[in-house]
XYZ file of C-alpha atoms in Angstrom:
298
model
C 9.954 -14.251 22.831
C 8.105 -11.800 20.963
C 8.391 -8.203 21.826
C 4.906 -7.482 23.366
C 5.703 -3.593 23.627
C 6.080 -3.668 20.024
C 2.974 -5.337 19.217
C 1.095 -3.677 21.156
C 1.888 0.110 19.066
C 0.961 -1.190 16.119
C -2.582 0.429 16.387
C -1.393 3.067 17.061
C 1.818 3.433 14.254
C -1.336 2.640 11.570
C -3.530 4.848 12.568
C -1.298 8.258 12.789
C -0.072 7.404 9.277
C -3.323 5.572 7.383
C -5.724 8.986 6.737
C -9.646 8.530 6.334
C -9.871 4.814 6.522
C -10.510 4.313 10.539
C -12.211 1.297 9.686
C -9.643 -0.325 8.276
C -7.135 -0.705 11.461
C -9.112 -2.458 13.941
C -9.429 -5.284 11.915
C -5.813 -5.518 10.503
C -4.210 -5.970 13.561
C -5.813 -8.735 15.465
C -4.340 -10.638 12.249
C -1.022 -9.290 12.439
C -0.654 -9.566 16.454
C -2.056 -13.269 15.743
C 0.907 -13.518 13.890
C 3.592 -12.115 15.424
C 2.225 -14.506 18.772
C 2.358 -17.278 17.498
C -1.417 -17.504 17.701
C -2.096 -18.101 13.543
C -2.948 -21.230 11.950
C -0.241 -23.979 11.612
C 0.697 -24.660 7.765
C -1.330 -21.138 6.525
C 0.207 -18.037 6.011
C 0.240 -15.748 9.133
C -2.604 -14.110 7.671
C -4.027 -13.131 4.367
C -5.935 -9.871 3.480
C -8.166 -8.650 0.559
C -8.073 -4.713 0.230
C -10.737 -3.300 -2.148
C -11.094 0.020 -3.396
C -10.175 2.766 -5.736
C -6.629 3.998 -6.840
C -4.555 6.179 -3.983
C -6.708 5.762 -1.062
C -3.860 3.858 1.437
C -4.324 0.069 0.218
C -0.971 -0.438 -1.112
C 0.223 1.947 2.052
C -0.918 0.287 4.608
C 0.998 -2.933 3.129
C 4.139 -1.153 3.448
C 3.696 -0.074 6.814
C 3.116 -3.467 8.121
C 6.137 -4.731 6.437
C 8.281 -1.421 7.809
C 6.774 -1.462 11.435
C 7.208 -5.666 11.488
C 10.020 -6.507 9.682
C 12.028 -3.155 9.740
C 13.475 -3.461 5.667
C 10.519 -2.571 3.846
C 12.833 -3.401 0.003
C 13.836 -6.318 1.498
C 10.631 -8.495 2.819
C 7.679 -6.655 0.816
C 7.286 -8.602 -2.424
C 5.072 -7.100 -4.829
C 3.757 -8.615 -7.364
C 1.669 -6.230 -10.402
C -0.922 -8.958 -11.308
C -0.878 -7.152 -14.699
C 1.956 -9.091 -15.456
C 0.580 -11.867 -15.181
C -2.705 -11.945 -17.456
C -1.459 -14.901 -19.552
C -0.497 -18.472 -19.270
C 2.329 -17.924 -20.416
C 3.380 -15.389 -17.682
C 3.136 -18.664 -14.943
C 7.168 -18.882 -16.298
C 8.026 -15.167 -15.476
C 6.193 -15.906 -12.200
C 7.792 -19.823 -11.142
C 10.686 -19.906 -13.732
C 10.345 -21.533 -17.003
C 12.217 -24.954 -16.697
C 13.807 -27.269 -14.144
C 17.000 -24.749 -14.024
C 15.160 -21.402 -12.953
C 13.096 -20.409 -9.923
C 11.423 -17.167 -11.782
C 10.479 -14.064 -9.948
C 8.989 -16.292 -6.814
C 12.350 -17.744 -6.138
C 13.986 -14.672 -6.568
C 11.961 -12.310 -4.493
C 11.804 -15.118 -1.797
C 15.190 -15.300 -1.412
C 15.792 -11.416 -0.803
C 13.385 -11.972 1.613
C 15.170 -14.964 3.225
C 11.677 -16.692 3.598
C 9.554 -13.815 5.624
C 7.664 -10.844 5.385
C 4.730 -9.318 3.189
C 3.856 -10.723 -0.025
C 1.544 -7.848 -1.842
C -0.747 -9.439 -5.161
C -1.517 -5.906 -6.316
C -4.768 -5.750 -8.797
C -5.165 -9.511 -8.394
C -8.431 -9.723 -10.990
C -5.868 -8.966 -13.727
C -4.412 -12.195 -13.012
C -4.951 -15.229 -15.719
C -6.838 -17.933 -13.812
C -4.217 -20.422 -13.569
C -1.899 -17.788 -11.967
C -5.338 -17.604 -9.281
C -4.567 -21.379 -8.832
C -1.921 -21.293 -7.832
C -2.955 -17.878 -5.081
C -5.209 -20.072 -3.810
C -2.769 -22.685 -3.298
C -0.768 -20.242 -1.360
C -3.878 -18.790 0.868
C -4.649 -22.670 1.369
C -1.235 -24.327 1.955
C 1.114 -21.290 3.089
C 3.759 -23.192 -0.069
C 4.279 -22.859 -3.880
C 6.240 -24.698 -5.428
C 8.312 -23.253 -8.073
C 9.554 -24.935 -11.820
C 13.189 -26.135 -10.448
C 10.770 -28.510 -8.305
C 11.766 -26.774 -4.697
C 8.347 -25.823 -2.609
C 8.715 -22.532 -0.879
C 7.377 -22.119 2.698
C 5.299 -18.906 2.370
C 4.003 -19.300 6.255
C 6.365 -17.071 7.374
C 4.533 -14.663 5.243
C 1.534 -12.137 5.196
C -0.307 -12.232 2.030
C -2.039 -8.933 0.575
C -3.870 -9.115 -2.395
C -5.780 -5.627 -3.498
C -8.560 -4.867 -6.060
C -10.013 -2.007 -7.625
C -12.873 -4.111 -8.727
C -16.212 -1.993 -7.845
C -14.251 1.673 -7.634
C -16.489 3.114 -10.117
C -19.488 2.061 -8.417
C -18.301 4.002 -5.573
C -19.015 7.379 -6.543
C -22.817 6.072 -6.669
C -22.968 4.586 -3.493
C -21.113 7.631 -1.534
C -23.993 8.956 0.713
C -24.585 4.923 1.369
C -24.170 3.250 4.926
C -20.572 1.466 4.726
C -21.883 -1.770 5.410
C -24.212 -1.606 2.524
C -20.902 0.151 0.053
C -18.720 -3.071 1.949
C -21.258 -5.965 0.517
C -22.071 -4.080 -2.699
C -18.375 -3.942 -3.274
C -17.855 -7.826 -1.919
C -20.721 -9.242 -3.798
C -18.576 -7.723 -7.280
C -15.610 -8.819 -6.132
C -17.120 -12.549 -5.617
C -18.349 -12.682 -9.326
C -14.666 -11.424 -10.536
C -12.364 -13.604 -8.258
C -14.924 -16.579 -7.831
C -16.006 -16.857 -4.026
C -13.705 -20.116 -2.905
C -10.769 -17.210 -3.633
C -12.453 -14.345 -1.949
C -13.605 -17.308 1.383
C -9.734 -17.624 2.062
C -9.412 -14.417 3.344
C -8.886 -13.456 6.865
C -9.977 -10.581 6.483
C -11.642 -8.345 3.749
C -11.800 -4.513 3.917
C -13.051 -2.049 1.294
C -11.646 1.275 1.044
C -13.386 4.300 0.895
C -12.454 7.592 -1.401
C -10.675 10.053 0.344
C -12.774 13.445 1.492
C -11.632 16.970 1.436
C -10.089 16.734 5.060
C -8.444 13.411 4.921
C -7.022 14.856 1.406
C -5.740 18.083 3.099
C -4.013 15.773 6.054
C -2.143 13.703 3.819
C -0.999 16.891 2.130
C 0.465 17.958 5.709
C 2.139 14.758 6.278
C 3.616 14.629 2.812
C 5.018 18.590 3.637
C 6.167 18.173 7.024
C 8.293 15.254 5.680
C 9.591 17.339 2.460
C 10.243 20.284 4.888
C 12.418 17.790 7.415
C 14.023 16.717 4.110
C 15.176 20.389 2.971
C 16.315 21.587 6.644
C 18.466 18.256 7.046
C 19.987 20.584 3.960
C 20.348 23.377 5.685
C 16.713 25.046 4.220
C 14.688 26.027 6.902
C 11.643 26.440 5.716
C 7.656 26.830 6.973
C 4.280 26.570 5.376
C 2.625 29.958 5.116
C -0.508 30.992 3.064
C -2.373 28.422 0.582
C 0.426 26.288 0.781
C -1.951 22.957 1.355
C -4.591 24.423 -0.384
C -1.789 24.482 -3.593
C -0.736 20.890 -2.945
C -4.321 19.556 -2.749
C -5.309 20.580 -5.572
C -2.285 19.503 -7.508
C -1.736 16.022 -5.583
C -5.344 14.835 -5.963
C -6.353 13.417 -9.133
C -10.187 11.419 -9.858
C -8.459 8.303 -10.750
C -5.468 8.206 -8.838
C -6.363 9.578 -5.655
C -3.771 11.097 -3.629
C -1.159 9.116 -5.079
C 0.913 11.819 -6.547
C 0.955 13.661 -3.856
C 4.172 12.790 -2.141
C 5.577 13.596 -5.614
C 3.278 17.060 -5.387
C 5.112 18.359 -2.434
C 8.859 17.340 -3.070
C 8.445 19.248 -6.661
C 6.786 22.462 -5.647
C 9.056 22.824 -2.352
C 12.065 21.633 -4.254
C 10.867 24.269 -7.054
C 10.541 26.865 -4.533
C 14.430 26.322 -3.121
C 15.937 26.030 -6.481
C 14.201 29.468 -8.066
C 15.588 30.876 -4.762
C 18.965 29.560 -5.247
C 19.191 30.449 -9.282
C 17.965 34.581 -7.870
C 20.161 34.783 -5.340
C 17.547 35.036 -2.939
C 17.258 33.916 0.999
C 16.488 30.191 0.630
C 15.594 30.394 4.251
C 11.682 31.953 5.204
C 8.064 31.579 4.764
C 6.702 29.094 1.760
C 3.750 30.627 0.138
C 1.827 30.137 -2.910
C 1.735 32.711 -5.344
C 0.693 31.843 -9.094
C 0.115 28.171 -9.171
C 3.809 27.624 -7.398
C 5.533 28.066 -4.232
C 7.940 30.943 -3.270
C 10.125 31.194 -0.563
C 9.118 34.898 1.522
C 12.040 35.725 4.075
């Protein structure tokens, strides 16, 4: 039986952790409670989902968090696949094996998995058009079958493919209505993938940049868990003046979003301990920035 409490917080696990895109929940998780019911379609994957959008804005997180908060091991059953591996024929080998003896990355990664969880297609209009084949085979069938001649059962699987097809465009459409950004964005994304791909989809969501105060919130969340981090160490530590101020500024980048900023807060906290350390200092105190950097006040 499936675990109905469970189910039931996923709204509410996505949306504390997924900043600035409250559109995007509500219609992710019909899909995924479908799912985990029983209630998807027989033969199909237990759903499929197009994310569009520029760099850092929570596509690729989102996909992570559906694989931690449903299958527990996100290493283990999230299979990503960089479609910019794939832009050549050629590349259909690295992807299915290249003769009768091999299985290729498929095979490999589905194994890990032991035949469930999240497969992620990330920047799927890199992808040569026979490797598109054979995603729409997957969308269509739930199976691929791989060059030893075994065909994998992919519908104990969610598939994820994400785009940044359009992101440019965004910055022109940003005082726009979403709806009108949403079909703007879908209508590109129909001339790049062809529209039988971009019909299989579930669902289809388009991801909007990031604004000054969902920026500054991720910068909290990405603190609060670098400060947990460093007192599990035995360096207690809080956030005093400028400190998210410093790490927006440094963690947000036009073309990457707020990627980096995870990265942003373990160096200039980290930075902040180790000066402290190499003085002699209390390592214990107040983190504030002074100077571009973060110093540890007592």
């Amino acid at each position: 039986m499936p675990d109905l409490q469970h189910i039931q917080g996923l709204p509410a696990f996505l949306k504390e952790r997924i900043i600035g895109q409250d559109h995007v929940v509500p219609r992710v998780v019909p899909i995924i409670q479908n799912g985990e019911l029983g209630l998807s379609d027989p033969g199909r994957p237990k759903g499929t989902f197009l994310f569009l959008g520029p760099t850092g804005v929570g596509k690729t997180e989102i996909t992570l968090l559906i694989t931690e908060y449903i299958f527990k091991d996100v290493q283990k059953h999230c299979i990503r696949l960089d479609m910019s591996e794939y832009q050549n024929q050629e590349s259909l080998g690295l992807l299915l094996g290249k003769d009768e003896s091999s299985r290729g990355n498929m095979g490999r990664f589905y194994d890990r998995a032991e035949g469930r969880g999240v497969i992620l297609f990330d920047e799927i209009e890199k992808a040569h058009p026979r490797v598109l084949d054979i995603f729409l085979q997957v969308l269509d069938a739930g199976r691929i079958t791989v060059a030893s001649g075994e065909t994998l059962n992919l519908c104990e699987f969610y598939i994820v493919a994400t785009s940044n097809i359009g992101a440019d465009a965004l910055m022109e459409l940003k005082n726009s209505p979403m709806a009108t950004v949403e079909r703007f964005i879908e209508d590109l994304a129909a001339a790049e993938l062809r529209p039988e791909v971009l019909a299989r989809f579930n669902v289809r969501c388009v991801f909007q940049k990031l604004g000054y105060a969902a920026q500054k919130q991720i910068a909290q969340i990405m603190l609060n868990k670098e400060l947990k981090l460093l007192r599990g160490k035995g360096y207690d530590l809080k956030a005093g003046p400028g400190v998210l101020d410093l790490l927006r500024s440094q963690g947000v980048e036009p073309r990457l979003g707020v990627r980096r900023m995870r990265a942003t807060a373990e160096a200039n906290c980290r930075h902040a301990v180790r000066e402290a350390l190499m003085a002699g200092r209390p390592t214990s105190g107040t983190l504030v920035a002074e100077n571009g950097h973060l110093v540890i006040h007592p």
